[in-house]
């Protein structure tokens, strides 16, 4: 049973991610491109339109291309370690809901927590510093930012792809407009 009043700390989350990333490998590898394509197809089949989301597609594809060229050793990732998927029990932090677990880039797992939990810049920096055991270099910061954009796009697509609306149209428009404004162009 989770402890109802217990909250995790950034350092606990970093340690949990490190522990997950050290688990034995499995055969399944996550492809962000395939997940994005699947949700885009579901959206198209439902005849859903959203011009801001359509305008995100090209910059997202460019980011995916950059990410796919990245040389990294894949590790076991949770890929959905949001606050709702972490519980504290007897003083220890545990990950639940392993539905999206697959081999991948550990920096994507960090970006999911940063974006999914809407961490402040300070907490995001602390999470990465605790995880790496040092300050991230410029390349790592850039990759985290790119993964953050990809996660946010996937999150929006996931909500749009659901048979029943899970997010109000106004909030969905706000999230999409914010992403479109922040995405790099060119």
PDB file of C-alpha atoms in Angstrom:
ATOM      1  CA  UNK A   1       0.000   0.000   0.000  1.00  0.00           C
ATOM      2  CA  UNK A   2       1.265   3.473  -0.798  1.00  0.00           C
ATOM      3  CA  UNK A   3       1.782   5.897   2.036  1.00  0.00           C
ATOM      4  CA  UNK A   4      -0.942   8.494   1.389  1.00  0.00           C
ATOM      5  CA  UNK A   5       0.910  11.543   2.664  1.00  0.00           C
ATOM      6  CA  UNK A   6       4.394  10.600   1.432  1.00  0.00           C
ATOM      7  CA  UNK A   7       5.915  12.578  -1.421  1.00  0.00           C
ATOM      8  CA  UNK A   8       8.988  11.607  -3.358  1.00  0.00           C
ATOM      9  CA  UNK A   9      11.993  13.854  -3.790  1.00  0.00           C
ATOM     10  CA  UNK A  10      13.949  14.701  -6.915  1.00  0.00           C
ATOM     11  CA  UNK A  11      16.915  12.718  -5.624  1.00  0.00           C
ATOM     12  CA  UNK A  12      14.691   9.667  -4.971  1.00  0.00           C
ATOM     13  CA  UNK A  13      13.299   9.861  -8.508  1.00  0.00           C
ATOM     14  CA  UNK A  14      16.820  10.131  -9.937  1.00  0.00           C
ATOM     15  CA  UNK A  15      17.887   7.082  -7.908  1.00  0.00           C
ATOM     16  CA  UNK A  16      14.801   5.147  -9.035  1.00  0.00           C
ATOM     17  CA  UNK A  17      15.548   5.969 -12.684  1.00  0.00           C
ATOM     18  CA  UNK A  18      19.161   4.858 -12.230  1.00  0.00           C
ATOM     19  CA  UNK A  19      17.968   1.592 -10.659  1.00  0.00           C
ATOM     20  CA  UNK A  20      15.505   0.964 -13.501  1.00  0.00           C
ATOM     21  CA  UNK A  21      18.188   1.737 -16.090  1.00  0.00           C
ATOM     22  CA  UNK A  22      20.480  -0.853 -14.500  1.00  0.00           C
ATOM     23  CA  UNK A  23      17.926  -3.688 -14.774  1.00  0.00           C
ATOM     24  CA  UNK A  24      18.617  -6.501 -17.259  1.00  0.00           C
ATOM     25  CA  UNK A  25      17.941  -5.784 -20.922  1.00  0.00           C
ATOM     26  CA  UNK A  26      14.861  -7.045 -22.692  1.00  0.00           C
ATOM     27  CA  UNK A  27      14.181  -7.585 -26.360  1.00  0.00           C
ATOM     28  CA  UNK A  28      11.581  -4.880 -26.907  1.00  0.00           C
ATOM     29  CA  UNK A  29      12.969  -1.519 -28.009  1.00  0.00           C
ATOM     30  CA  UNK A  30      10.822   1.595 -28.025  1.00  0.00           C
ATOM     31  CA  UNK A  31      10.639   3.598 -31.215  1.00  0.00           C
ATOM     32  CA  UNK A  32       9.368   7.124 -30.670  1.00  0.00           C
ATOM     33  CA  UNK A  33       8.824   7.456 -34.422  1.00  0.00           C
ATOM     34  CA  UNK A  34       6.595   4.372 -34.524  1.00  0.00           C
ATOM     35  CA  UNK A  35       4.578   5.504 -31.493  1.00  0.00           C
ATOM     36  CA  UNK A  36       4.083   8.940 -33.012  1.00  0.00           C
ATOM     37  CA  UNK A  37       3.048   7.460 -36.364  1.00  0.00           C
ATOM     38  CA  UNK A  38       0.580   5.089 -34.661  1.00  0.00           C
ATOM     39  CA  UNK A  39      -1.115   7.929 -32.758  1.00  0.00           C
ATOM     40  CA  UNK A  40      -1.149  10.158 -35.848  1.00  0.00           C
ATOM     41  CA  UNK A  41      -2.895   7.376 -37.794  1.00  0.00           C
ATOM     42  CA  UNK A  42      -5.468   6.933 -35.015  1.00  0.00           C
ATOM     43  CA  UNK A  43      -6.090  10.670 -35.079  1.00  0.00           C
ATOM     44  CA  UNK A  44      -6.535  10.619 -38.866  1.00  0.00           C
ATOM     45  CA  UNK A  45      -8.927   7.652 -38.692  1.00  0.00           C
ATOM     46  CA  UNK A  46     -11.097   9.613 -36.280  1.00  0.00           C
ATOM     47  CA  UNK A  47     -11.087  12.572 -38.658  1.00  0.00           C
ATOM     48  CA  UNK A  48      -9.721  14.870 -35.977  1.00  0.00           C
ATOM     49  CA  UNK A  49      -8.279  18.176 -37.069  1.00  0.00           C
ATOM     50  CA  UNK A  50      -6.150  20.656 -35.199  1.00  0.00           C
ATOM     51  CA  UNK A  51      -4.122  23.050 -37.320  1.00  0.00           C
ATOM     52  CA  UNK A  52      -1.620  23.824 -34.539  1.00  0.00           C
ATOM     53  CA  UNK A  53      -0.969  20.112 -34.072  1.00  0.00           C
ATOM     54  CA  UNK A  54      -0.580  19.730 -37.849  1.00  0.00           C
ATOM     55  CA  UNK A  55       2.013  22.524 -37.817  1.00  0.00           C
ATOM     56  CA  UNK A  56       3.976  20.669 -35.109  1.00  0.00           C
ATOM     57  CA  UNK A  57       4.418  17.626 -37.329  1.00  0.00           C
ATOM     58  CA  UNK A  58       7.296  18.873 -39.498  1.00  0.00           C
ATOM     59  CA  UNK A  59       9.502  20.198 -36.660  1.00  0.00           C
ATOM     60  CA  UNK A  60       8.793  17.013 -34.683  1.00  0.00           C
ATOM     61  CA  UNK A  61       9.913  14.873 -37.630  1.00  0.00           C
ATOM     62  CA  UNK A  62      13.122  16.919 -37.844  1.00  0.00           C
ATOM     63  CA  UNK A  63      13.757  16.354 -34.115  1.00  0.00           C
ATOM     64  CA  UNK A  64      13.094  12.641 -34.530  1.00  0.00           C
ATOM     65  CA  UNK A  65      15.650  12.488 -37.316  1.00  0.00           C
ATOM     66  CA  UNK A  66      18.226  14.178 -35.075  1.00  0.00           C
ATOM     67  CA  UNK A  67      17.415  11.876 -32.152  1.00  0.00           C
ATOM     68  CA  UNK A  68      17.578   8.739 -34.296  1.00  0.00           C
ATOM     69  CA  UNK A  69      21.145   9.649 -35.326  1.00  0.00           C
ATOM     70  CA  UNK A  70      22.202   9.819 -31.676  1.00  0.00           C
ATOM     71  CA  UNK A  71      24.648   7.084 -30.668  1.00  0.00           C
ATOM     72  CA  UNK A  72      23.654   5.757 -27.273  1.00  0.00           C
ATOM     73  CA  UNK A  73      23.580   2.432 -25.480  1.00  0.00           C
ATOM     74  CA  UNK A  74      19.942   1.533 -24.860  1.00  0.00           C
ATOM     75  CA  UNK A  75      18.912   0.611 -21.328  1.00  0.00           C
ATOM     76  CA  UNK A  76      15.675  -0.611 -19.826  1.00  0.00           C
ATOM     77  CA  UNK A  77      13.428   2.450 -19.458  1.00  0.00           C
ATOM     78  CA  UNK A  78      10.049   2.892 -17.787  1.00  0.00           C
ATOM     79  CA  UNK A  79       9.001   5.554 -20.339  1.00  0.00           C
ATOM     80  CA  UNK A  80       6.060   6.718 -18.187  1.00  0.00           C
ATOM     81  CA  UNK A  81       7.490   7.420 -14.732  1.00  0.00           C
ATOM     82  CA  UNK A  82       5.085  10.252 -14.023  1.00  0.00           C
ATOM     83  CA  UNK A  83       4.085  11.148 -10.470  1.00  0.00           C
ATOM     84  CA  UNK A  84       0.964   8.982 -10.886  1.00  0.00           C
ATOM     85  CA  UNK A  85       3.192   5.968 -11.621  1.00  0.00           C
ATOM     86  CA  UNK A  86       5.372   6.305  -8.509  1.00  0.00           C
ATOM     87  CA  UNK A  87       4.430   5.332  -4.989  1.00  0.00           C
ATOM     88  CA  UNK A  88       6.213   5.580  -1.669  1.00  0.00           C
ATOM     89  CA  UNK A  89       5.927   2.455   0.479  1.00  0.00           C
ATOM     90  CA  UNK A  90       7.757   2.082   3.799  1.00  0.00           C
ATOM     91  CA  UNK A  91       9.993   4.983   2.905  1.00  0.00           C
ATOM     92  CA  UNK A  92      11.050   3.570  -0.483  1.00  0.00           C
ATOM     93  CA  UNK A  93      10.043   4.850  -3.906  1.00  0.00           C
ATOM     94  CA  UNK A  94       8.548   2.308  -6.319  1.00  0.00           C
ATOM     95  CA  UNK A  95       7.620   2.452 -10.003  1.00  0.00           C
ATOM     96  CA  UNK A  96       4.231   1.088 -11.060  1.00  0.00           C
ATOM     97  CA  UNK A  97       2.431   0.769 -14.417  1.00  0.00           C
ATOM     98  CA  UNK A  98       5.168  -0.664 -16.627  1.00  0.00           C
ATOM     99  CA  UNK A  99       2.998  -0.684 -19.787  1.00  0.00           C
ATOM    100  CA  UNK A 100       5.484   1.364 -21.864  1.00  0.00           C
ATOM    101  CA  UNK A 101       8.630  -0.309 -20.510  1.00  0.00           C
ATOM    102  CA  UNK A 102      11.197  -0.911 -23.264  1.00  0.00           C
ATOM    103  CA  UNK A 103      14.821  -0.456 -24.141  1.00  0.00           C
ATOM    104  CA  UNK A 104      15.670   3.129 -24.959  1.00  0.00           C
ATOM    105  CA  UNK A 105      17.696   6.229 -24.244  1.00  0.00           C
ATOM    106  CA  UNK A 106      17.829   7.005 -20.506  1.00  0.00           C
ATOM    107  CA  UNK A 107      17.666  10.729 -21.283  1.00  0.00           C
ATOM    108  CA  UNK A 108      14.173  10.190 -22.720  1.00  0.00           C
ATOM    109  CA  UNK A 109      13.090   8.716 -19.367  1.00  0.00           C
ATOM    110  CA  UNK A 110      14.438  11.831 -17.650  1.00  0.00           C
ATOM    111  CA  UNK A 111      12.623  14.105 -20.118  1.00  0.00           C
ATOM    112  CA  UNK A 112       9.347  12.250 -19.439  1.00  0.00           C
ATOM    113  CA  UNK A 113       9.645  13.005 -15.724  1.00  0.00           C
ATOM    114  CA  UNK A 114      10.660  16.624 -16.345  1.00  0.00           C
ATOM    115  CA  UNK A 115       7.815  17.338 -18.761  1.00  0.00           C
ATOM    116  CA  UNK A 116       5.198  14.963 -17.363  1.00  0.00           C
ATOM    117  CA  UNK A 117       5.608  16.275 -13.820  1.00  0.00           C
ATOM    118  CA  UNK A 118       5.986  19.879 -15.039  1.00  0.00           C
ATOM    119  CA  UNK A 119       9.169  20.271 -12.999  1.00  0.00           C
ATOM    120  CA  UNK A 120      10.510  23.735 -12.403  1.00  0.00           C
ATOM    121  CA  UNK A 121      13.805  24.513 -14.124  1.00  0.00           C
ATOM    122  CA  UNK A 122      15.557  24.193 -10.756  1.00  0.00           C
ATOM    123  CA  UNK A 123      14.026  20.761 -10.019  1.00  0.00           C
ATOM    124  CA  UNK A 124      14.720  19.583 -13.573  1.00  0.00           C
ATOM    125  CA  UNK A 125      18.376  20.582 -13.196  1.00  0.00           C
ATOM    126  CA  UNK A 126      18.557  18.813  -9.825  1.00  0.00           C
ATOM    127  CA  UNK A 127      17.002  15.646 -11.261  1.00  0.00           C
ATOM    128  CA  UNK A 128      19.516  15.500 -14.098  1.00  0.00           C
ATOM    129  CA  UNK A 129      22.434  16.371 -11.821  1.00  0.00           C
ATOM    130  CA  UNK A 130      21.460  13.663  -9.297  1.00  0.00           C
ATOM    131  CA  UNK A 131      20.971  11.134 -12.084  1.00  0.00           C
ATOM    132  CA  UNK A 132      24.242  11.849 -13.899  1.00  0.00           C
ATOM    133  CA  UNK A 133      26.248  12.590 -10.772  1.00  0.00           C
ATOM    134  CA  UNK A 134      27.395  15.803 -12.450  1.00  0.00           C
ATOM    135  CA  UNK A 135      26.065  18.758 -14.396  1.00  0.00           C
ATOM    136  CA  UNK A 136      24.863  17.822 -17.889  1.00  0.00           C
ATOM    137  CA  UNK A 137      26.962  19.022 -20.802  1.00  0.00           C
ATOM    138  CA  UNK A 138      25.514  21.207 -23.567  1.00  0.00           C
ATOM    139  CA  UNK A 139      24.783  18.202 -25.797  1.00  0.00           C
ATOM    140  CA  UNK A 140      22.870  16.416 -23.042  1.00  0.00           C
ATOM    141  CA  UNK A 141      20.846  19.556 -22.277  1.00  0.00           C
ATOM    142  CA  UNK A 142      19.944  19.865 -25.950  1.00  0.00           C
ATOM    143  CA  UNK A 143      18.911  16.197 -26.204  1.00  0.00           C
ATOM    144  CA  UNK A 144      16.794  16.532 -23.042  1.00  0.00           C
ATOM    145  CA  UNK A 145      15.080  19.547 -24.573  1.00  0.00           C
ATOM    146  CA  UNK A 146      14.418  17.653 -27.818  1.00  0.00           C
ATOM    147  CA  UNK A 147      13.092  14.647 -25.932  1.00  0.00           C
ATOM    148  CA  UNK A 148      10.875  16.996 -23.941  1.00  0.00           C
ATOM    149  CA  UNK A 149       9.305  18.301 -27.146  1.00  0.00           C
ATOM    150  CA  UNK A 150       8.813  14.752 -28.426  1.00  0.00           C
ATOM    151  CA  UNK A 151       7.227  13.664 -25.153  1.00  0.00           C
ATOM    152  CA  UNK A 152       4.851  16.632 -25.146  1.00  0.00           C
ATOM    153  CA  UNK A 153       3.818  15.909 -28.748  1.00  0.00           C
ATOM    154  CA  UNK A 154       3.267  12.235 -27.909  1.00  0.00           C
ATOM    155  CA  UNK A 155       1.228  13.188 -24.859  1.00  0.00           C
ATOM    156  CA  UNK A 156      -1.041  15.436 -26.943  1.00  0.00           C
ATOM    157  CA  UNK A 157      -1.409  12.744 -29.616  1.00  0.00           C
ATOM    158  CA  UNK A 158      -2.208  10.152 -26.950  1.00  0.00           C
ATOM    159  CA  UNK A 159      -5.035  12.307 -25.602  1.00  0.00           C
ATOM    160  CA  UNK A 160      -6.351  13.005 -29.104  1.00  0.00           C
ATOM    161  CA  UNK A 161      -6.166   9.301 -30.053  1.00  0.00           C
ATOM    162  CA  UNK A 162      -8.417   8.183 -27.195  1.00  0.00           C
ATOM    163  CA  UNK A 163     -11.968   7.142 -28.164  1.00  0.00           C
ATOM    164  CA  UNK A 164     -13.417   9.376 -25.456  1.00  0.00           C
ATOM    165  CA  UNK A 165     -12.051  12.861 -24.708  1.00  0.00           C
ATOM    166  CA  UNK A 166      -9.834  12.741 -21.622  1.00  0.00           C
ATOM    167  CA  UNK A 167      -8.750  16.364 -21.785  1.00  0.00           C
ATOM    168  CA  UNK A 168     -10.873  19.420 -22.364  1.00  0.00           C
ATOM    169  CA  UNK A 169     -10.596  20.989 -25.820  1.00  0.00           C
ATOM    170  CA  UNK A 170      -9.417  24.290 -24.332  1.00  0.00           C
ATOM    171  CA  UNK A 171      -6.537  22.676 -22.408  1.00  0.00           C
ATOM    172  CA  UNK A 172      -5.604  20.608 -25.454  1.00  0.00           C
ATOM    173  CA  UNK A 173      -5.442  23.776 -27.596  1.00  0.00           C
ATOM    174  CA  UNK A 174      -3.301  25.500 -24.935  1.00  0.00           C
ATOM    175  CA  UNK A 175      -0.842  22.595 -24.731  1.00  0.00           C
ATOM    176  CA  UNK A 176      -0.613  22.367 -28.520  1.00  0.00           C
ATOM    177  CA  UNK A 177      -0.148  26.114 -28.983  1.00  0.00           C
ATOM    178  CA  UNK A 178       2.575  26.191 -26.314  1.00  0.00           C
ATOM    179  CA  UNK A 179       4.419  23.309 -27.975  1.00  0.00           C
ATOM    180  CA  UNK A 180       4.143  24.875 -31.425  1.00  0.00           C
ATOM    181  CA  UNK A 181       5.518  28.166 -30.087  1.00  0.00           C
ATOM    182  CA  UNK A 182       8.535  26.475 -28.454  1.00  0.00           C
ATOM    183  CA  UNK A 183       9.486  24.005 -31.195  1.00  0.00           C
ATOM    184  CA  UNK A 184      12.656  24.876 -33.095  1.00  0.00           C
ATOM    185  CA  UNK A 185      12.152  25.893 -36.714  1.00  0.00           C
ATOM    186  CA  UNK A 186      14.438  25.255 -39.607  1.00  0.00           C
TER     187      UNK A 186
END
